[in-house]
Tab-separated table of C-alpha atoms in Angstrom:
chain	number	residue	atom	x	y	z
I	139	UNK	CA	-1.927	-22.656	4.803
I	140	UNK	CA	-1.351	-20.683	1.235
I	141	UNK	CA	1.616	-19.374	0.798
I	142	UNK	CA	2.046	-16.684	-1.479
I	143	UNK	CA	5.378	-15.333	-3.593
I	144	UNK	CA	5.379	-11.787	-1.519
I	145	UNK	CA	3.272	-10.719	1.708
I	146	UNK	CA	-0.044	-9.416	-0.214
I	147	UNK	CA	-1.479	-6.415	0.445
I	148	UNK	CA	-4.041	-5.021	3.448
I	149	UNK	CA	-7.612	-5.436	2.734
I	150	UNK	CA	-8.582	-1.581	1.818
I	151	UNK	CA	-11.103	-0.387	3.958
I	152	UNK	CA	-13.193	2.610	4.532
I	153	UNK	CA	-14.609	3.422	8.327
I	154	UNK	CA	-18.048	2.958	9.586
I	155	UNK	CA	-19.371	6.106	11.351
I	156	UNK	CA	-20.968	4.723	14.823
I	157	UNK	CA	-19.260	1.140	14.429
I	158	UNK	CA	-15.508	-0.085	14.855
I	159	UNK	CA	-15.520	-2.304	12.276
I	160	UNK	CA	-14.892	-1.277	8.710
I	161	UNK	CA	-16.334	-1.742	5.486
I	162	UNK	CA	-13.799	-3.641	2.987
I	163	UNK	CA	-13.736	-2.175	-0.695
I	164	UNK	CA	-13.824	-4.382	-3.722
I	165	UNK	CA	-14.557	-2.360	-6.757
I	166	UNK	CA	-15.221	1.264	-7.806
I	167	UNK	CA	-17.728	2.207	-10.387
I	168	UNK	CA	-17.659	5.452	-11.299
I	169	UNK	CA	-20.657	7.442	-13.430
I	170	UNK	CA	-19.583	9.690	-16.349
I	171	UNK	CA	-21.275	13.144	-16.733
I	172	UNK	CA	-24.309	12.644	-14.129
I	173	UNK	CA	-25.320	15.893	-13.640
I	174	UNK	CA	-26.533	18.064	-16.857
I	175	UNK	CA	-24.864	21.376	-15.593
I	176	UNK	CA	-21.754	19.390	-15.662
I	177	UNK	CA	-21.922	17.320	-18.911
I	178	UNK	CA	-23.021	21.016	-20.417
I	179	UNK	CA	-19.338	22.187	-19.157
I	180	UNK	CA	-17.628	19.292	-20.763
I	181	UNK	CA	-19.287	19.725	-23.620
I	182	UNK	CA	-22.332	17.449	-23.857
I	183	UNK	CA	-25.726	18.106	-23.325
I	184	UNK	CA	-29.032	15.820	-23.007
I	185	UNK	CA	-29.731	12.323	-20.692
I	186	UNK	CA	-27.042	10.154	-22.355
I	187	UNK	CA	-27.253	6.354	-21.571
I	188	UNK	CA	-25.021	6.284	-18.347
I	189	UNK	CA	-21.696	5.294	-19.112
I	190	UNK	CA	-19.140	4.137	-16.313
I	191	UNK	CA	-15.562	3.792	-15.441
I	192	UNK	CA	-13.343	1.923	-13.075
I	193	UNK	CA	-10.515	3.035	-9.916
I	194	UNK	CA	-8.873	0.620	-8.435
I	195	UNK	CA	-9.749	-0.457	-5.062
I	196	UNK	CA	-5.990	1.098	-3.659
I	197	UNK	CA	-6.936	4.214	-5.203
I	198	UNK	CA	-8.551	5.000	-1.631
I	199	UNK	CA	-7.519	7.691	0.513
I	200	UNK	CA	-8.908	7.619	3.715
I	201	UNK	CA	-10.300	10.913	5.682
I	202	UNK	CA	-10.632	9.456	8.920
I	203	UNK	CA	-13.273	11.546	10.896
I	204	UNK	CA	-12.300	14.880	12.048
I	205	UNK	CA	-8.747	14.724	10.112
I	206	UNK	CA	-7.138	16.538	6.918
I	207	UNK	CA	-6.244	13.652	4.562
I	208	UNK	CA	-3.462	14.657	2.003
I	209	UNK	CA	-2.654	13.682	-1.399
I	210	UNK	CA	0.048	14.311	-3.965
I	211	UNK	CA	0.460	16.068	-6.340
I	212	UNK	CA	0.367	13.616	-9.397
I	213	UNK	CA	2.728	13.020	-12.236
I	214	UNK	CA	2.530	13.840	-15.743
I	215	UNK	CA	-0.029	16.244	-15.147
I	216	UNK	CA	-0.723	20.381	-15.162
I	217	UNK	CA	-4.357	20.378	-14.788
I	218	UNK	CA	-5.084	18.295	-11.709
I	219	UNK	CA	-9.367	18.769	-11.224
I	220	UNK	CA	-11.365	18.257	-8.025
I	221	UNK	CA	-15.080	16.304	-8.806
I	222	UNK	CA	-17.302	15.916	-5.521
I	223	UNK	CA	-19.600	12.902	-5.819
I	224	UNK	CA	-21.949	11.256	-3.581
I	225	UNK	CA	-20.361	7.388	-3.241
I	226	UNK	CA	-22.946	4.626	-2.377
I	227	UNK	CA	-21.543	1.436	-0.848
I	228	UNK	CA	-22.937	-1.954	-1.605
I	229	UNK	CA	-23.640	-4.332	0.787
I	230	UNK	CA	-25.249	-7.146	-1.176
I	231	UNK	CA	-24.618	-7.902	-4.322
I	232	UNK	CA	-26.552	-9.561	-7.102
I	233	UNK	CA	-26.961	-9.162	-11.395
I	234	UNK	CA	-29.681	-7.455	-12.954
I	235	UNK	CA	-31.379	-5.191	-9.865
I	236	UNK	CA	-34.394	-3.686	-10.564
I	237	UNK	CA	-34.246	0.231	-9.446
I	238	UNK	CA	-37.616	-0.580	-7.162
I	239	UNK	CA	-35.118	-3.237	-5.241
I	240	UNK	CA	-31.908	-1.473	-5.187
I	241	UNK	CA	-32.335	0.293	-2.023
I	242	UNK	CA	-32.330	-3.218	-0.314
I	243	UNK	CA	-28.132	-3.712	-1.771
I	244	UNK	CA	-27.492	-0.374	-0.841
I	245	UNK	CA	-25.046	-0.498	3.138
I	246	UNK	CA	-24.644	3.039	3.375
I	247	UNK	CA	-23.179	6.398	1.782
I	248	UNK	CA	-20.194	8.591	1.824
I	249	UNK	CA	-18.752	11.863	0.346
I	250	UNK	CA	-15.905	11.044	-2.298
I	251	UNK	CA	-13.800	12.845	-4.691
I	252	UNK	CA	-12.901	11.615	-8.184
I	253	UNK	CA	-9.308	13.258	-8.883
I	254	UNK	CA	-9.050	14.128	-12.585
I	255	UNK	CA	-6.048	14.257	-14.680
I	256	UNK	CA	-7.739	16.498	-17.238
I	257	UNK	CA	-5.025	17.351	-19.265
I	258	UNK	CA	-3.919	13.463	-20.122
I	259	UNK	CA	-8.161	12.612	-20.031
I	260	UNK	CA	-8.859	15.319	-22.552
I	261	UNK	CA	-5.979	14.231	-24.714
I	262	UNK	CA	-6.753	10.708	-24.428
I	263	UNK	CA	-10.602	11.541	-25.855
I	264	UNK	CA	-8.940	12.799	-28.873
I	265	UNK	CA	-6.790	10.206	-29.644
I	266	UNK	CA	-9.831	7.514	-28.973
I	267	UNK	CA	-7.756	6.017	-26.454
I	268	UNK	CA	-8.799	4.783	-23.279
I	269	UNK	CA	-8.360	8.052	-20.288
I	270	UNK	CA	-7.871	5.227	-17.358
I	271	UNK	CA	-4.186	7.517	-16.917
I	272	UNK	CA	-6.406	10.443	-16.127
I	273	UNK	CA	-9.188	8.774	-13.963
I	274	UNK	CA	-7.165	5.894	-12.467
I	275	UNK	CA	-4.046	6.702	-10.993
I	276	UNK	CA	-2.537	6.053	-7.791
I	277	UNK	CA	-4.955	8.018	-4.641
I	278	UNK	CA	-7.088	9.479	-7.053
I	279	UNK	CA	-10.170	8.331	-5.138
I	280	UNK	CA	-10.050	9.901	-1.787
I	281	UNK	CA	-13.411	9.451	0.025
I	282	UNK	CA	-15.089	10.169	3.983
I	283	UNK	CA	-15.953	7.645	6.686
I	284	UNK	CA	-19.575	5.676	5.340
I	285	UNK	CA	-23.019	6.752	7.426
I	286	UNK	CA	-25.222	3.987	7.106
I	287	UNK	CA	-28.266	4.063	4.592
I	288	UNK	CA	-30.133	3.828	8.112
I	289	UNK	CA	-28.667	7.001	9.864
I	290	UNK	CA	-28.561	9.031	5.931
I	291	UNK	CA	-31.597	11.130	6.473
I	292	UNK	CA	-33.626	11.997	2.509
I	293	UNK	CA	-29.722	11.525	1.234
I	294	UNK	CA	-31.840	12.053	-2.369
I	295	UNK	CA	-32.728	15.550	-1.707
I	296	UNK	CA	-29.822	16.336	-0.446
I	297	UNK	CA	-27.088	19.509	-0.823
I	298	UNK	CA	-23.700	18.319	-2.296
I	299	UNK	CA	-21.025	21.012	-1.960
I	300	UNK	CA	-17.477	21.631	-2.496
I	301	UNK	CA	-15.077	24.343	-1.445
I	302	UNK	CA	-11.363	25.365	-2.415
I	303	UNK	CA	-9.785	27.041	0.642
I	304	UNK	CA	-12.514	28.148	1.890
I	305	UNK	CA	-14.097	29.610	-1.678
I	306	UNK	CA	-17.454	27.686	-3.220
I	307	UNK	CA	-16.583	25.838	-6.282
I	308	UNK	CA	-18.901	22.973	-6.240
I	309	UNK	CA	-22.821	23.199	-5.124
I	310	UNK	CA	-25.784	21.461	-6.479
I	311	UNK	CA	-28.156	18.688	-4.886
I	312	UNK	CA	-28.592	14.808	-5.217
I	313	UNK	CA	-31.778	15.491	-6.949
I	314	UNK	CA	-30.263	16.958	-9.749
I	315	UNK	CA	-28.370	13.592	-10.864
I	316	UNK	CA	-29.529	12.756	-14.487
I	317	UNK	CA	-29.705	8.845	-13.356
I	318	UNK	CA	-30.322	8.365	-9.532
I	319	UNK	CA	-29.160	6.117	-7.561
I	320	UNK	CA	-31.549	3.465	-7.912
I	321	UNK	CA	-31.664	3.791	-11.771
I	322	UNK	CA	-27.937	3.491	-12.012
I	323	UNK	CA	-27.549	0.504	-9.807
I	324	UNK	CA	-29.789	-1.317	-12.347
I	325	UNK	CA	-27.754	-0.240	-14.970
I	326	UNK	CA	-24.611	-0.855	-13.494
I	327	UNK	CA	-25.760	-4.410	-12.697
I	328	UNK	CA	-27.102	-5.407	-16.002
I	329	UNK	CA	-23.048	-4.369	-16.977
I	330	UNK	CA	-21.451	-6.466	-14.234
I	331	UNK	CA	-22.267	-8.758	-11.261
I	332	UNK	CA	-22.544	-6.228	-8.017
I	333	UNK	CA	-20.389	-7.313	-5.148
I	334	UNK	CA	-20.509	-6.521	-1.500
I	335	UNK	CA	-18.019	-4.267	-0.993
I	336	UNK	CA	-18.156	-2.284	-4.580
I	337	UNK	CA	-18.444	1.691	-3.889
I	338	UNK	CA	-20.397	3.545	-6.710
I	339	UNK	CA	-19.167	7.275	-7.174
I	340	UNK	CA	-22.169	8.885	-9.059
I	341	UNK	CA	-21.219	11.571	-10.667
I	342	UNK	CA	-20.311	15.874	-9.623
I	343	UNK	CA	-21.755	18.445	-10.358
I	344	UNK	CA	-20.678	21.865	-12.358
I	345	UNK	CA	-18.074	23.667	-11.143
I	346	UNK	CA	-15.254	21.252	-11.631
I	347	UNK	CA	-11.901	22.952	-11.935
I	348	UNK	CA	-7.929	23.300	-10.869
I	349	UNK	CA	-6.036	22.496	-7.437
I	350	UNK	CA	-2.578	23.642	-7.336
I	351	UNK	CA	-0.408	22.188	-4.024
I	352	UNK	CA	-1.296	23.617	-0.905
I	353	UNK	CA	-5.480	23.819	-1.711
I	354	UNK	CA	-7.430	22.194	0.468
I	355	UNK	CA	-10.535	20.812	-0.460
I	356	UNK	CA	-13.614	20.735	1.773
I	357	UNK	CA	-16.795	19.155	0.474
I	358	UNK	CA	-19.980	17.436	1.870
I	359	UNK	CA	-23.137	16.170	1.674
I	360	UNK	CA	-25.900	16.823	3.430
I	361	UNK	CA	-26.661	14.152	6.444
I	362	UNK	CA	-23.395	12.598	5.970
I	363	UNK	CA	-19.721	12.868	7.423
I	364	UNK	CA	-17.570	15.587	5.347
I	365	UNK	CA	-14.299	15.371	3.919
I	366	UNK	CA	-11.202	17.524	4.056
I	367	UNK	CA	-8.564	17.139	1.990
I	368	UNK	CA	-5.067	18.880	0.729
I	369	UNK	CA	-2.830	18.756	-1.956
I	370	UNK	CA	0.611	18.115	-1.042
């Protein structure tokens, strides 16, 4: 047996909607300014070359079916931001997928959030440095149980939506990504080797903005499990 200098760490893991076992997270990609409305608020206009950033894997925060999931408030920032994204989850991997064969890696899909830090992102952009502090921080990456590509209905057609107790912030569709799924696999492939396992946030739409504590964030997509979660 291996023996290791501290007990490591449980396997992360994200339910299965219909099945009791789980699917185990390796990586998360995330796509930078995927929707035009939104890369128009930030500042940017036009269909950019996708560009991508990393989470870690225990960046996950669970909202198990039916349940509020909470998160804290974060350090060393003022201007904590909610961004709703579809997430696809990869269940075979490979290097250099062609967009025509990507929907054979694909395992399923799920409704995720990618917490900003905007205040330490935007200030990291003008120093040139990198803005992992604002992307990448500890439960930044709260996400729903996965539905199955099977059981996803026309997921790219679909409504994405987010509301802030109870008030629409957040509401677009799939359709409107500037790369789509398919096209950003292959692009996201050619960059690194895909594992099974690796979740791909793909980007939110306009309307990104502010959560205080105490806001609680509903979002979903259509065909898919929601997700509920508060600020603490």
């Amino acid at each position: 047996m291996t023996s290791y200098t501290f007990t490591p760490p449980p396997v992360v893991s994200v339910p299965v909607v219909g099945r009791a076992e789980r699917f185990p997270v390796h990586r998360i990609y995330c796509v930078g300014r995927n929707y035009e409305e939104h890369a128009k608020e930030m500042g940017f206009t036009g269909r950019e070359p996708p560009f991508f950033f990393l989470k870690p894997a225990d960046a996950i925060v669970v909202a198990e079916p039916g349940q509020v999931a909470t998160i804290p408030y974060p350090s060393l920032t003022a201007n904590l931001h909610h961004e709703i994204e579809l997430v696809v989850a990869i269940g075979r991997g490979g290097r250099g997928i062609k967009a025509e064969d990507a929907a054979s890696h694909i395992y399923g899909y799920a409704v995720g959030l990618d917490m900003t830090r905007r205040d330490l992102q935007t200030e990291m952009k003008k120093q040139g440095r990198p803005w992992c502090i604002g992307k990448g921080y500890d439960q930044s990456a709260p996400i729903g149980p996965i539905n199955p590509a099977a059981d996803a209905g026309d997921i790219h057609h679909a409504a994405i939506w987010l509301q802030v107790n109870g008030s629409d912030r957040q509401r677009s569709a799939v359709s409107q990504l500037i790369w789509n799924v398919a096209e950003t696999i292959e692009h996201l492939s050619n960059a690194w080797e895909l594992q099974a396992g690796d979740l791909i946030y793909t980007g939110t739409p306009a309307g990104v903005g502010a959560v205080v504590r105490g806001d609680t964030m509903s979002g979903g997509i259509d065909g898919l499990s929601g997700i509920t979660v508060q600020v603490a």
